[in-house]
Each structure stands twice: as structure tokens, then as C-alpha cells.
Short mmCIF file of C-alpha atoms in Angstrom, two decimals:
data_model
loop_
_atom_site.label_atom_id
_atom_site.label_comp_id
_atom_site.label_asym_id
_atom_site.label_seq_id
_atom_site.Cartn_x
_atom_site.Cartn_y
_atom_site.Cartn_z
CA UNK A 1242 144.56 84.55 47.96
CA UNK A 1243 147.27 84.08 50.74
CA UNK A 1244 149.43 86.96 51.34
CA UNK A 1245 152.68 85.25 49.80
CA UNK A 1246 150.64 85.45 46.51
CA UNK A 1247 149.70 88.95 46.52
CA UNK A 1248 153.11 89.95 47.80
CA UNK A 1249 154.82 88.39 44.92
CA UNK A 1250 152.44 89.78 42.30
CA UNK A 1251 152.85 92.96 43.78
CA UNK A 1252 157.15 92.51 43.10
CA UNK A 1253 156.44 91.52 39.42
CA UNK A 1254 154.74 94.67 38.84
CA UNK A 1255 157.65 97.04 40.80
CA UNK A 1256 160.00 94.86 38.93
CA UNK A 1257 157.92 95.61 35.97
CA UNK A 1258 158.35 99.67 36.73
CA UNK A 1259 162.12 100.10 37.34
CA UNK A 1260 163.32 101.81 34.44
CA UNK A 1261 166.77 103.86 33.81
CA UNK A 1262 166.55 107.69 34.73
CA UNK A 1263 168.03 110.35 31.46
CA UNK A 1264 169.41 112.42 33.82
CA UNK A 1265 170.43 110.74 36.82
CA UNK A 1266 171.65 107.27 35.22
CA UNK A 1267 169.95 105.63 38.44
CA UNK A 1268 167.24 102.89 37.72
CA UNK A 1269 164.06 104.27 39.32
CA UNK A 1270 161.07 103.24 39.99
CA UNK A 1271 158.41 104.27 37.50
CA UNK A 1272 155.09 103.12 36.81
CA UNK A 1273 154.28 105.00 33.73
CA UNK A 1274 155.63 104.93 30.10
CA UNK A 1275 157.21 108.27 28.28
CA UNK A 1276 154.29 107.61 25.97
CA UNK A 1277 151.81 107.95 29.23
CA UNK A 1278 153.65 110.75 31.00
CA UNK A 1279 153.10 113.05 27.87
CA UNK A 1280 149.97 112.41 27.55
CA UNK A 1281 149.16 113.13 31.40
CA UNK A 1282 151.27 116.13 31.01
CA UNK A 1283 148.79 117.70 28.10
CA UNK A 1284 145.88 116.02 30.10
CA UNK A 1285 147.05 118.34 33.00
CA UNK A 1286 148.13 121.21 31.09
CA UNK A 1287 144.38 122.14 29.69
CA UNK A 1288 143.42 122.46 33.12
CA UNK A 1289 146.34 124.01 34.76
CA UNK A 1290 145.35 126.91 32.11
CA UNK A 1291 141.75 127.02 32.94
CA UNK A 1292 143.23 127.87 36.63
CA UNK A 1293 145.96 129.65 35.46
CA UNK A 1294 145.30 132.53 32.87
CA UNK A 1295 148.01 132.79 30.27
CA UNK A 1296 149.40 136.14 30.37
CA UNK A 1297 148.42 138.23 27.16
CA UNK A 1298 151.82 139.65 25.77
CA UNK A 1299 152.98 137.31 23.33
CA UNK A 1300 156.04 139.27 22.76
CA UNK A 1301 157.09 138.18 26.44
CA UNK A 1302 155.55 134.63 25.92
CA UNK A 1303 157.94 134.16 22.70
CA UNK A 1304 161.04 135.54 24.83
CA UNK A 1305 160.34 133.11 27.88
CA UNK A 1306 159.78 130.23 25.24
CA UNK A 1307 163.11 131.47 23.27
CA UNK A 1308 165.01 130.80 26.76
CA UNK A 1309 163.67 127.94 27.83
CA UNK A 1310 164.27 126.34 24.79
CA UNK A 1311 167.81 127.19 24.69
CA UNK A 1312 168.32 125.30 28.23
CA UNK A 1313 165.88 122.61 27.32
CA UNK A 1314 167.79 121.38 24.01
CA UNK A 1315 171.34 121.34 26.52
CA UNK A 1316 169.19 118.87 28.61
CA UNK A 1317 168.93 114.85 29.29
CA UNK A 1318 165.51 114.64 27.51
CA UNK A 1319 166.04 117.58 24.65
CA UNK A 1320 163.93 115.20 22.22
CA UNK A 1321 160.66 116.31 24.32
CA UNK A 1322 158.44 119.16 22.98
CA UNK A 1323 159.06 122.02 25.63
CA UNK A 1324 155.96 124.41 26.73
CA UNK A 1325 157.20 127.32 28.58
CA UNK A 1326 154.07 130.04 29.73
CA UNK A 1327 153.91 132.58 31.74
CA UNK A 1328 151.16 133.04 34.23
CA UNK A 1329 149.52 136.06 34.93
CA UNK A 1330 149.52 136.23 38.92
CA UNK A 1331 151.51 138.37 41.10
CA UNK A 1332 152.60 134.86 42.68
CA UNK A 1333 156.15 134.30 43.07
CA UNK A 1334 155.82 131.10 41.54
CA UNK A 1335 157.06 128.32 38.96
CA UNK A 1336 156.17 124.65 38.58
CA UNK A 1337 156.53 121.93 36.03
CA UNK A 1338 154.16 118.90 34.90
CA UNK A 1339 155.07 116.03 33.54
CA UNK A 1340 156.36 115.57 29.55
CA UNK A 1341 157.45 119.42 29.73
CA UNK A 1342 154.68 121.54 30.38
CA UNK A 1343 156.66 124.43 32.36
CA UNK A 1344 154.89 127.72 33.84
CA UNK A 1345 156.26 130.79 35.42
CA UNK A 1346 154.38 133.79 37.10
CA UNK A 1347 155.25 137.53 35.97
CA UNK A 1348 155.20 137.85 39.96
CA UNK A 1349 158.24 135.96 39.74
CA UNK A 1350 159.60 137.21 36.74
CA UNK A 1351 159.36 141.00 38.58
CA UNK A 1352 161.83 140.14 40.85
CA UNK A 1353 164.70 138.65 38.52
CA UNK A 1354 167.29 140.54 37.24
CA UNK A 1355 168.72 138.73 34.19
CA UNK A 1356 167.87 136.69 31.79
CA UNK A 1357 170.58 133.95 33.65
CA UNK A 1358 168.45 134.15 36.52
CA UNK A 1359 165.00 133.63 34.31
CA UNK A 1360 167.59 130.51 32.71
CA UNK A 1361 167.67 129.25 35.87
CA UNK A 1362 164.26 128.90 36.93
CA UNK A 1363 163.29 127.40 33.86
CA UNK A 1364 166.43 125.27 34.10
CA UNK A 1365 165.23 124.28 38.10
CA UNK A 1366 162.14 123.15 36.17
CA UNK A 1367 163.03 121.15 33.44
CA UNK A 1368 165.33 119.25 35.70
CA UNK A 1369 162.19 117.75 37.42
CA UNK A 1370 161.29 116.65 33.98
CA UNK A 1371 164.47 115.51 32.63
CA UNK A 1372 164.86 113.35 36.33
CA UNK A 1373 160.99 112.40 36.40
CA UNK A 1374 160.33 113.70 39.33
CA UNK A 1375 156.86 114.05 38.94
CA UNK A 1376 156.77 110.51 37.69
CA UNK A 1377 158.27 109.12 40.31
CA UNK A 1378 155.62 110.74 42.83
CA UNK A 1379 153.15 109.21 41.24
CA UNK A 1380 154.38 105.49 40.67
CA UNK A 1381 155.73 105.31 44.29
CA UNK A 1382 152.05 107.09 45.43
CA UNK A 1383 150.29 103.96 43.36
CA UNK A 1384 152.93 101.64 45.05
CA UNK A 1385 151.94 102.23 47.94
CA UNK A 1386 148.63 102.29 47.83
CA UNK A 1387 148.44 98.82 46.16
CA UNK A 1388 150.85 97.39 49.09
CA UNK A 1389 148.33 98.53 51.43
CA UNK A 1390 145.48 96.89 49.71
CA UNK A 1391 147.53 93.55 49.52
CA UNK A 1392 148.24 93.72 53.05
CA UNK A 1393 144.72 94.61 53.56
CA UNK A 1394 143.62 91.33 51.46
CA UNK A 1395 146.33 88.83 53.04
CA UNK A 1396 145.23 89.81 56.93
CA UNK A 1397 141.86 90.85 56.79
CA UNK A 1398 142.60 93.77 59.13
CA UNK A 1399 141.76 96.75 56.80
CA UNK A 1400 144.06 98.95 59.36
CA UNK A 1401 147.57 97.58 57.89
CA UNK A 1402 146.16 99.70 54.59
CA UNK A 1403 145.97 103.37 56.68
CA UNK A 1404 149.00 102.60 57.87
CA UNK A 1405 151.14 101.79 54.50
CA UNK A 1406 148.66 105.01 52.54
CA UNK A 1407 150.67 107.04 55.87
CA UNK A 1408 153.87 106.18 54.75
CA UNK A 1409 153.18 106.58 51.36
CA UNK A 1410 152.03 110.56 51.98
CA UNK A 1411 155.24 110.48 53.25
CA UNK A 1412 156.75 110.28 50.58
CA UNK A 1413 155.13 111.78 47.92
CA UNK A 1414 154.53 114.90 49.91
CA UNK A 1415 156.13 117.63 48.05
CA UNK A 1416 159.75 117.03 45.69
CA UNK A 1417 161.77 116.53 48.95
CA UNK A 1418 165.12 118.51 49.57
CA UNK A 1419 167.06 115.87 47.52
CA UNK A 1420 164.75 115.71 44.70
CA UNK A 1421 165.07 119.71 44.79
CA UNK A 1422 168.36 119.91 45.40
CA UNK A 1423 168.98 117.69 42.33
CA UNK A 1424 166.83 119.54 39.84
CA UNK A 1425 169.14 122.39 41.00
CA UNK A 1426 172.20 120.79 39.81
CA UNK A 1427 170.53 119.62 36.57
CA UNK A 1428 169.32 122.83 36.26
CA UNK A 1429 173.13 124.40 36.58
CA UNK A 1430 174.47 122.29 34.15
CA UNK A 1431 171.88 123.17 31.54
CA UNK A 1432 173.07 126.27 31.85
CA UNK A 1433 176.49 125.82 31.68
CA UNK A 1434 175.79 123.61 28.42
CA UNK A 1435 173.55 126.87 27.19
CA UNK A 1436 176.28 129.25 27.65
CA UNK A 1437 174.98 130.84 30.95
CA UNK A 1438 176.72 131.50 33.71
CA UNK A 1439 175.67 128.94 36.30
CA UNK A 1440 176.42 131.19 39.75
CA UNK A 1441 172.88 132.50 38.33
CA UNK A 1442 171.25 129.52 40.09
CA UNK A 1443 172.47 131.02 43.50
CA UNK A 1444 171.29 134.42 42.48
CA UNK A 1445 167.87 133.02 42.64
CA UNK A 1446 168.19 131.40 45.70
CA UNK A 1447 169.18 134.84 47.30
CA UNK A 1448 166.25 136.83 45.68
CA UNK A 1449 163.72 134.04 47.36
CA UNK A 1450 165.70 134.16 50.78
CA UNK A 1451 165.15 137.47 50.61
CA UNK A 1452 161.61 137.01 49.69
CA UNK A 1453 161.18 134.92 52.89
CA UNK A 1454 163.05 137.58 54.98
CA UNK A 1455 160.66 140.35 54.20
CA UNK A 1456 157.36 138.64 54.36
CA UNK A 1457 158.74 137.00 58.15
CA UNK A 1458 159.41 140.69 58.96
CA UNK A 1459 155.95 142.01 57.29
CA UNK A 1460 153.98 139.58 59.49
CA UNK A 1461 155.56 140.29 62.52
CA UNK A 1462 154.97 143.97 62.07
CA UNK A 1463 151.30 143.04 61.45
CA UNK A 1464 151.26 140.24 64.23
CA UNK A 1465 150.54 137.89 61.87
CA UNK A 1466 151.98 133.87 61.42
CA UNK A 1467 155.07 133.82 58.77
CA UNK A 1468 153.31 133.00 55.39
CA UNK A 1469 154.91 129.85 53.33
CA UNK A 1470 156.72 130.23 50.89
CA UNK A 1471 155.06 130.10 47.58
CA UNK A 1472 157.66 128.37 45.60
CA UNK A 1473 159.48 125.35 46.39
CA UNK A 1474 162.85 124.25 46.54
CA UNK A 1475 165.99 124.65 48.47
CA UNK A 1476 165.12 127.81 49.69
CA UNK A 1477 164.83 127.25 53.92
CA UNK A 1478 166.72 127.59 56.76
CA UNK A 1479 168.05 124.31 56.91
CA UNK A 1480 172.03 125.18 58.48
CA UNK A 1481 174.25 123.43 55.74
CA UNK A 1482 171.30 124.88 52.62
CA UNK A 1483 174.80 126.71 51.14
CA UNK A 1484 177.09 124.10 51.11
CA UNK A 1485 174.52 121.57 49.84
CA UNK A 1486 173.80 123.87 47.08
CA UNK A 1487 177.19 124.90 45.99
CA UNK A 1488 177.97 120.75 45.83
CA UNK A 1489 175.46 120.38 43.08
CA UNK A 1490 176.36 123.25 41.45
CA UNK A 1491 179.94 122.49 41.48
CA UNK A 1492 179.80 120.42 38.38
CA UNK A 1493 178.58 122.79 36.45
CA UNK A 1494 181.15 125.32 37.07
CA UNK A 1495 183.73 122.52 35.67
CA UNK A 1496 181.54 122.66 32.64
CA UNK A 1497 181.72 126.76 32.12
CA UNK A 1498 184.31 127.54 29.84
CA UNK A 1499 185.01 130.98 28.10
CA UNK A 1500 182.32 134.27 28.45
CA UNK A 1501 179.71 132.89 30.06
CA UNK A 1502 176.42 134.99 29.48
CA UNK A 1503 174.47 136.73 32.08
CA UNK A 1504 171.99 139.27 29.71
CA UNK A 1505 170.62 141.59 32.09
CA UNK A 1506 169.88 144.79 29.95
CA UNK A 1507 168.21 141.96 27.03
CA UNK A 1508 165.90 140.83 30.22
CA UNK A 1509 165.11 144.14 32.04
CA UNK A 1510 163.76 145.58 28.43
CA UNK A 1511 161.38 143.01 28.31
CA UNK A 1512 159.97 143.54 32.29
CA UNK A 1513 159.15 147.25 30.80
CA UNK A 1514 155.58 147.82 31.59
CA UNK A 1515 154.93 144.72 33.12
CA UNK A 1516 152.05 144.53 35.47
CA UNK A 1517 153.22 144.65 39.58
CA UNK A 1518 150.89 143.07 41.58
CA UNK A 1519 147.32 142.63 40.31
CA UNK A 1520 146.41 143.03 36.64
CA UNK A 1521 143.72 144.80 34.50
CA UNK A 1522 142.68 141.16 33.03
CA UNK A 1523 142.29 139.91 37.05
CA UNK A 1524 140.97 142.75 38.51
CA UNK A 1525 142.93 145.50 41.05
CA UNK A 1526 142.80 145.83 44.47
CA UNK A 1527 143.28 149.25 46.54
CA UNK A 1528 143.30 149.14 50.03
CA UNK A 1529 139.43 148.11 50.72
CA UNK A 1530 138.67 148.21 47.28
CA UNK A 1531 138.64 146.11 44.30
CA UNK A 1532 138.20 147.10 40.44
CA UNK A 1533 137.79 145.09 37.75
CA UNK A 1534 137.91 146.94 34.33
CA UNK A 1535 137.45 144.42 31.76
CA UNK A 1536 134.09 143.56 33.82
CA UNK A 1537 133.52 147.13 34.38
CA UNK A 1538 132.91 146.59 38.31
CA UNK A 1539 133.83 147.26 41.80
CA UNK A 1540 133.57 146.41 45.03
CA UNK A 1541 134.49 147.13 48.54
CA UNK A 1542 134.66 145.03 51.66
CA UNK A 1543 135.38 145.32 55.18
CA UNK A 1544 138.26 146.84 57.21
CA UNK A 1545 140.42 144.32 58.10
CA UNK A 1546 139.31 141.60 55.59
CA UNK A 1547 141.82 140.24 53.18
CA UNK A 1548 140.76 139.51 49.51
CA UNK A 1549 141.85 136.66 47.55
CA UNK A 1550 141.66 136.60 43.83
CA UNK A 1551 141.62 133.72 42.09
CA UNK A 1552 140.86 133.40 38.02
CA UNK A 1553 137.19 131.20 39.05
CA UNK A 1554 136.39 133.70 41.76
CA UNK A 1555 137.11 136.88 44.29
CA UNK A 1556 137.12 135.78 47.85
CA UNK A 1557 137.02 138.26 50.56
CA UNK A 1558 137.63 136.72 53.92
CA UNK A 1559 137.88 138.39 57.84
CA UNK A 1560 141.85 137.69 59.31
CA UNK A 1561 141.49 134.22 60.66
CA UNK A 1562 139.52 133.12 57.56
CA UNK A 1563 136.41 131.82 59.25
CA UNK A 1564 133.93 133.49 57.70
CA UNK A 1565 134.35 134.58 53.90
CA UNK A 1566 132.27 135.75 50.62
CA UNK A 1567 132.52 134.21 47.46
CA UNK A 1568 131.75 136.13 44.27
CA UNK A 1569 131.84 134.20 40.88
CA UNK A 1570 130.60 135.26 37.50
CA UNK A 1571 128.69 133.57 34.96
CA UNK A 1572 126.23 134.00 31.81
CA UNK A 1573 122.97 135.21 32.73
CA UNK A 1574 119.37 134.05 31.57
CA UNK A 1575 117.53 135.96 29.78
CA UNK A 1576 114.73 134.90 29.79
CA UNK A 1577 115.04 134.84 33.76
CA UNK A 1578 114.88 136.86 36.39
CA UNK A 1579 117.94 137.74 39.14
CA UNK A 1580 115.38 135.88 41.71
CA UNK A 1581 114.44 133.10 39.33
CA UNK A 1582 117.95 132.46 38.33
CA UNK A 1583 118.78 132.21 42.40
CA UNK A 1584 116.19 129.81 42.83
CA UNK A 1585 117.08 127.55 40.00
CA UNK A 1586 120.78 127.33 41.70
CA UNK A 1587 119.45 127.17 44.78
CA UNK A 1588 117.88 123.54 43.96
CA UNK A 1589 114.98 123.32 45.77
CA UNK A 1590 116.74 124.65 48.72
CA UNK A 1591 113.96 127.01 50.76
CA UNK A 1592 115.04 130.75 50.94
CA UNK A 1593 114.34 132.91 54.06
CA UNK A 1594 114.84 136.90 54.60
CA UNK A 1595 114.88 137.26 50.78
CA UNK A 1596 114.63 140.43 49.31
CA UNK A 1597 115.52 142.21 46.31
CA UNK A 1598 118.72 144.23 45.93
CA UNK A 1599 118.45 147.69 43.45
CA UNK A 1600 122.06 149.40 44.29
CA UNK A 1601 123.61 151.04 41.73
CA UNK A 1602 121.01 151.22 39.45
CA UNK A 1603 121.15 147.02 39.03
CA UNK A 1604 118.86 144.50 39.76
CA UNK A 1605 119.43 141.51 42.28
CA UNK A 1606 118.35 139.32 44.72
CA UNK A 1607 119.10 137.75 47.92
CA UNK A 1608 118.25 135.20 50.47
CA UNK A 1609 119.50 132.44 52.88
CA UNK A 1610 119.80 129.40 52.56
CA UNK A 1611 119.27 127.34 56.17
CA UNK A 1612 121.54 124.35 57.04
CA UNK A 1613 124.70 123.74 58.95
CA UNK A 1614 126.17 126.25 57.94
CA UNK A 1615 123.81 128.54 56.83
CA UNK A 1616 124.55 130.47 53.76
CA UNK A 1617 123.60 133.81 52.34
CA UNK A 1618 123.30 133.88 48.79
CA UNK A 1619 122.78 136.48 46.17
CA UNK A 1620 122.72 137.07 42.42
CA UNK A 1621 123.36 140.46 40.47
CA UNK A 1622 122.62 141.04 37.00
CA UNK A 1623 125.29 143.60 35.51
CA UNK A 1624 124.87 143.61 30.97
CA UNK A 1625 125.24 140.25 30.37
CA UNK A 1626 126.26 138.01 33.36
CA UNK A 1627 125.33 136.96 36.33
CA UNK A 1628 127.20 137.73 39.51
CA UNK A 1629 126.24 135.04 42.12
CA UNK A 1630 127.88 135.50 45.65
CA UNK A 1631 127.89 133.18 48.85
CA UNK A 1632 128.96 133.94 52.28
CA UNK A 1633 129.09 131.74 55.53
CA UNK A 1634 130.92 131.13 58.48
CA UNK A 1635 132.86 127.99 58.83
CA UNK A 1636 132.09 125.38 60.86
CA UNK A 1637 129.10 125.93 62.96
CA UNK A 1638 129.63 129.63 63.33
CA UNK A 1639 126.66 131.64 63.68
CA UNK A 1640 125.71 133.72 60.18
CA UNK A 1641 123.72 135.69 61.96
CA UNK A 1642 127.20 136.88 63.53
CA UNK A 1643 128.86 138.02 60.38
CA UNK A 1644 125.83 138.67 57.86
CA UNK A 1645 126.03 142.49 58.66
CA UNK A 1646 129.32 142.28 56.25
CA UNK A 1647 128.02 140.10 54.34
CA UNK A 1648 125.30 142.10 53.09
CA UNK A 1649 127.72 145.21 53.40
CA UNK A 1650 129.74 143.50 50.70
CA UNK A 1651 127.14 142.24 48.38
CA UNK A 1652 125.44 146.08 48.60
CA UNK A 1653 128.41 147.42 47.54
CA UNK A 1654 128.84 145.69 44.33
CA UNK A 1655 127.98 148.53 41.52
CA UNK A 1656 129.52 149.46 38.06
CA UNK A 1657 132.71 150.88 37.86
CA UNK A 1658 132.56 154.67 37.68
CA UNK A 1659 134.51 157.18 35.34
CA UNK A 1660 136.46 158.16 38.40
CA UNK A 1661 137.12 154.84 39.44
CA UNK A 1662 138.67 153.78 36.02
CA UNK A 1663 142.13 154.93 36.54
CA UNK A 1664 142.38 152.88 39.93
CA UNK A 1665 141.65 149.21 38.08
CA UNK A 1666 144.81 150.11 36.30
CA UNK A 1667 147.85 148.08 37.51
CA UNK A 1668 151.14 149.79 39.20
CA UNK A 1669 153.62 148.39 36.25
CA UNK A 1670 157.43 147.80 36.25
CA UNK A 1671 159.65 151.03 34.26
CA UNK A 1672 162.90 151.09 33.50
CA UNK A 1673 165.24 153.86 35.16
CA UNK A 1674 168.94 154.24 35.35
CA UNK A 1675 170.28 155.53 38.35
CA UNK A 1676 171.81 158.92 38.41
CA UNK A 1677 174.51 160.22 41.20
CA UNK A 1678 172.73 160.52 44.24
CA UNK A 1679 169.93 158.79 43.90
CA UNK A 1680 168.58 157.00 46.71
CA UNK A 1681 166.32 154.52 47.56
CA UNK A 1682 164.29 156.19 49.96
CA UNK A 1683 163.30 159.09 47.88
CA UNK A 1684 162.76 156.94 44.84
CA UNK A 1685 160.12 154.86 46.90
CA UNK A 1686 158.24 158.07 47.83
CA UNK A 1687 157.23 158.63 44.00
CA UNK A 1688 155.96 154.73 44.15
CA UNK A 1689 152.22 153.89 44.58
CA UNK A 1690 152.90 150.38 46.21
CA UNK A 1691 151.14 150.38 49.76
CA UNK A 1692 153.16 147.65 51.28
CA UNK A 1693 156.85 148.88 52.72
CA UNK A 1694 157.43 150.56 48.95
CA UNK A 1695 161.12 151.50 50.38
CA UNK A 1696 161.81 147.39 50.99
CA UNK A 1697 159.73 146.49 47.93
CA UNK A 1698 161.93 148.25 45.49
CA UNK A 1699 165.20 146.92 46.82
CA UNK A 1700 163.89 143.76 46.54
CA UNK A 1701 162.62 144.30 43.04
CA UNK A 1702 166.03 145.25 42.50
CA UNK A 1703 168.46 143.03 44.42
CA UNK A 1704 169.23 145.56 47.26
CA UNK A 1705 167.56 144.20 49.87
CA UNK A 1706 167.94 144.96 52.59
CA UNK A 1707 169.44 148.56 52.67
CA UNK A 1708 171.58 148.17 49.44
CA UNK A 1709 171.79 151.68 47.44
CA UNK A 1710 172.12 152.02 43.94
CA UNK A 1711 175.38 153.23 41.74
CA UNK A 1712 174.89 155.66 38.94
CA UNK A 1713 174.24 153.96 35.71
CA UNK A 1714 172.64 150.93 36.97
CA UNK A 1715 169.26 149.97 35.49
CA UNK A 1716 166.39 150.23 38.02
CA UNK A 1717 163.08 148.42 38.14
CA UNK A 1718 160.45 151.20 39.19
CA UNK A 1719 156.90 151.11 39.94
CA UNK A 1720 154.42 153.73 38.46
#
């Protein structure tokens, strides 16, 4: 097939995908149907929850959905079926998939103020779906890939495909400032249409700047590299960011007209109690400490280590994140030993240095597993699951080097005691209104929160950086 061939079957078929954009009015290029990007949105959506716990107050759940709604049906696509679900994870965090599947974290929702601002996230989001953002990724990440195989086929040299799969990384890699930028102003005029008063869209952008401020100044207290942001959008340091943003917005201001709602007692009533930071359903960590109460465990690990805890597992890892343990939980076998069960996962895989592991009263076993790297493994019984950990060093780091912590962290796995109970309880968001006098300082000294409390509650509160607050306001406070 000669290159002139494949080129012009490849044309038929972006010819084929152009289709005209809801939202925009621009004809884009799509390869996938309405029809098809529902049904990769639900596709997605059933794991996105597996990874993702839902979090369990449906009071909140029907409030976020109530809002979202309300923007969605003022939108280009308002005929779609609109998901909106909170998350529960401290991330400060919100994404859409395809055909309407929205999510926000409650780490997110912490730092809001109004129930404009929560408008505006969720209208941020369905603007990727009423433009097709997502869409778009993936029909120009398939374009690209089948221009590279045609001008792999029509030369013969298999390089010309590396090279057109480079550019198409490019650009699929991430929404892109413009793609961002224009699910903001979609975003603004859905709530403009909604009744909302649009400016909320740059009250968002100021509580992430902020966000990015304290965790830059945070790491270079610690003498650590600045973190990425967790959420995407317009929300860097590019020089004209601003004036970009208050372009796209523009429109929607035309579209305001009378009272145009903002909501903020409404939203802060519903934030009462909320969970700040970890949860009871993940698991709480305390300094060196974690404590899980629905599992009715703890665990401690190593000065200086960092833990990461994900719904499929706890991760505790030293600073530069070469050498880590991995503790997941499953059912356990009956009819099976702790050491029989760790062979049987094991595979055939010989184990050396085994021995059995009795702390806390439970019963366990542990071994490791030679190879490049090598691995120490161990399984726990505790009731009626099976707590399996793994720890290595990356690359070809020597386990011998780190297995002193290793085994240090797997010895200290135990059930939770009485007077551990109260600390796998979650610091949790309270209402307070501010009386004469009050001042930030002092009100951080009755807060638990280990990190900067002080600069964490002005943040919480839109007072960051040395804002104060005026008597009557409504304060978020952590107890």
C-alpha cells in the first residue's frame, strides 16, 4: 500500500470525525459518537469509584447533586444525565469524565466558602463536558497514533511512528491553558444563567493561588521541592493568568442581571462536621502513627517517612521515595495458615530468613523473596482478613540496607487499643462566628492540626495570608 493510499484513507476517517462543538460552535475533531462517549463515561465511572470511595453523607451528596444540577440544566448539553459525587480524600481536587460523570473531594470542598464558589467548580467541570474536552483528547490521541502507523507502513522506517506518538503526547498531555481557560468561561456563564454571581469563578482561583503559596512556603521551610498542584486549571504563574481570566469571564458578567446569588451561610451549614484531613472510613494519621477504626488497627513507621493512603493500600515511604512498604488488605483463608497463605501468593517464589511474627497477640509470617529487587514480604491475620505487606528498595538498592524499617514497620502492626480509639477519629470542620476580638492566632492554638494550624485556618477561611476576622463572620474551625 503506497503512502498516498494510506494518507488519503487516513483524511476520510478525520473527515469522518469533525463534528460541531454545543458549546463552542467550532467544528472539532472527534472520533467518538455522544452515544460512545456516554457509554465510556459509565465504563470509567465504575472504576473511578473503586479508586475513589464515595463519601458516606448522603445529605451532602444530595446538596452537591442539587447544585450541580442547577448549573448543568443552564448548560450547552443540559439534555445529558449529570452525576455529581463527592470523594472522600483530603485532596484538593475535582475532575470530570466524559458524558457527565463529575467528582469533587471534601478536601476541596473544606476550603470554599459559598455555595457560588462550590457552583463554580462544578461549573469549571461541566464545561469540559459541554466543550468535549475529554473527547477531543482522545480522538486527536487515536489520530495520531494511526498517522504514525501510516507513515510507518508507507516508508518502512518504523522511527517516523515515535516521532508522530511524540507529538501526539504533546498534545493530549493534560487540558492545556486554552482548553482550561475555556471551561472557565463556560463555567461563568452557567452561572450567570443559574443565577450565581459569576466573580465566584475568581474566588476560586484565589483560594488555589493561595493553596500554591502555602505549600511553596511549607516546602521551603522543610527543604523540600514545591509539590504540584493537585488540581488543574488556570491556576499558575503564567504573567497575564488575570487578564486572560477576566476575558473569559467577561461575558458572563454581561449575562448577570438583578441579585445575583452567592449562599454562603446555606453552604457553610452543610461543611458542619465535615472530616479535615483523613477520615474514620480511610484511616487517620498522627504524626508517626496511623489508625484505622473501621479495621480496628494501627500502625507506626519510621521518623522521617511519609505515608500515603490510598483506598487499595497504605504506603509508607522514606523522603526521597526509594524505598517504601506496601500494606493491602484482603479476605483471609480459613482453612490456611498466615505462612501457607504467603506461600500461595508468593507463587513458587523461594522464601529465605522466614520466620513467624506473634506481636500483639496475632499470628503472621514473613520472608524474602530474592530477585532484583529483593522483596520482603509478610502476611498478618487480624479476625477475618489478611494483611499482606511488601517492602523493597527501588532500583537495585540493597534491602539489606533498609529491612531494619521494614521489619520495624511490619512488627508494629497490632489491634487498635481502647486508648488509641479517640486518635483514629478525624479533626472535623465547626462552625463559629467571630466575636470582637477574636484573633486568628489564638483561635489556632485551640486547633489540633499539626501543620502551620495559624496559616491553615486562614486559608480554610479566605484570610490567607494574615487576614483577621470581623465580628459576626462565620468561621470554619477545626476540632
Amino acid at each position: 500500500m503506497s503512502l498516498r493510499i494510506v494518507l488519503a484513507l487516513l483524511g476520510c476517517a478525520l473527515l469522518a470525525g469533525c463534528a460541531h462543538n454545543p458549546a463552542t460552535g467550532r467544528t472539532d475533531f472527534v472520533m467518538m459518537s455522544e452515544q460512545q462517549e456516554l457509554a465510556l463515561g459509565h465504563s470509567y465511572n465504575q472504576q473511578i469509584l473503586k479508586e475513589n470511595p464515595r463519601y458516606a453523607d448522603e445529605k451532602l451528596q444530595a446538596y452537591v447533586q442539587q447544585v450541580g444540577e442547577r448549573v448543568a440544566k443552564n448548560s450547552h448539553r443540559s439534555n445529558l444525565n449529570y452525576h455529581f459525587t463527592v470523594v472522600d480524600s483530603p485532596d484538593i481536587n475535582a475532575f470530570a469524565l466524559p458524558g457527565g460523570y463529575i467528582y469533587i473531594h471534601r478536601g476541596l470542598l473544606a476550603y470554599l466558602s459559598s455555595e457560588a464558589e462550590l457552583a463554580a467548580v462544578l461549573g469549571h467541570e461541566v464545561g469540559h463536558v459541554t466543550a468535549r474536552h475529554s473527547v477531543q483528547q482522545q480522538s486527536q490521541s487515536t489520530a495520531w497514533g494511526i498517522l504514525g502507523q501510516a507513515v510507518a507502513i508507507g516508508t518502512g522506517v518504523s522511527a517516523a511512528a515515535d516521532v508522530t506518538n511524540v507529538l501526539g503526547t504533546a498534545v493530549v498531555s493534560g487540558y492545556g491553558r486554552d482548553m482550561e481557560l475555556e471551561a472557565d468561561g463556560l463555567g461563568a456563564q452557567y452561572l450567570a444563567r443559574s443565577g450565581y454571581d459569576p466573580q465566584a469563578m475568581i474566588e476560586v482561583v484565589k483560594v488555589l493561588k493561595n493553596q500554591e503559596v502555602f505549600a511553596r512556603d511549607q516546602a521551603a521551610k522543610r527543604g523540600q521541592a514545591v509539590p504540584e498542584s493537585s488540581y488543574h486549571g488556570v491556576f499558575d504563574s503564567h504573567p497575564d493568568n488575570d487578564r486572560r481570566l477576566q476575558e473569559v469571564i467577561g461575558p458572563a458578567r454581561a449575562l448577570a442581571g438583578g441579585k445575583q446569588e452567592v449562599n454562603r451561610e446555606v453552604f457553610l451549614q452543610h461543611l458542619e462536621g465535615l472530616p479535615f484531613g483523613d477520615s474514620a472510613a480511610t484511616g487517620v494519621r498522627r504524626g508517626q502513627h496511623f489508625y484505622h477504626a473501621e479495621l480496628g488497627i494501627a500502625l507506626d513507621f519510621p521518623d522521617g517517612w511519609a505515608l500515603l493512603n490510598r483506598p487499595d493500600a497504605v504506603i509508607v515511604h522514606t523522603a526521597d521515595q526509594q524505598a517504601f512498604v506496601a500494606m493491602t488488605v484482603s479476605a483471609a483463608e480459613p482453612g490456611l495458615s498466615p505462612e501457607e497463605l504467603l506461600r500461595q501468593r508468593a507463587k513458587g517464589q523461594r522464601l529465605v530468613q522466614e520466620q513467624t511474627l506473634k506481636g500483639g497477640g496475632l499470628h503472621g509470617y514473613t520472608g524474602i523473596i530474592a530477585g532484583t529487587p529483593a522483596k520482603r514480604v509478610a502476611l498478618i491475620y487480624k479476625d477475618s482478613r489478611a494483611y499482606q505487606f511488601v517492602a523493597a528498595v527501588k532500583g537495585r538498592g540493597s534491602l539489606e540496607s533498609e529491612d531494619q524499617h521494614f521489619m520495624q514497620v511490619i512488627n508494629s502492626f497490632r489491634p487498635l487499643a481502647a486508648a488509641e480509639a479517640k486518635l483514629a477519629q478525624p479533626l472535623r470542620v465547626h462552625l463559629r462566628q467571630a466575636k470582637a476580638g477574636d484573633k486568628m492566632a489564638a483561635l489556632a492554638t485551640a486547633s489540633k492540626w499539626p501543620d502551620d494550624p495559624q496559616a491553615t485556618l486562614r486559608l480554610l477561611n479566605g484570610l490567607y495570608p494574615d487576614g483577621e476576622p470581623r465580628p459576626g463572620d462565620w468561621l470554619k474551625i477545626l476540632r
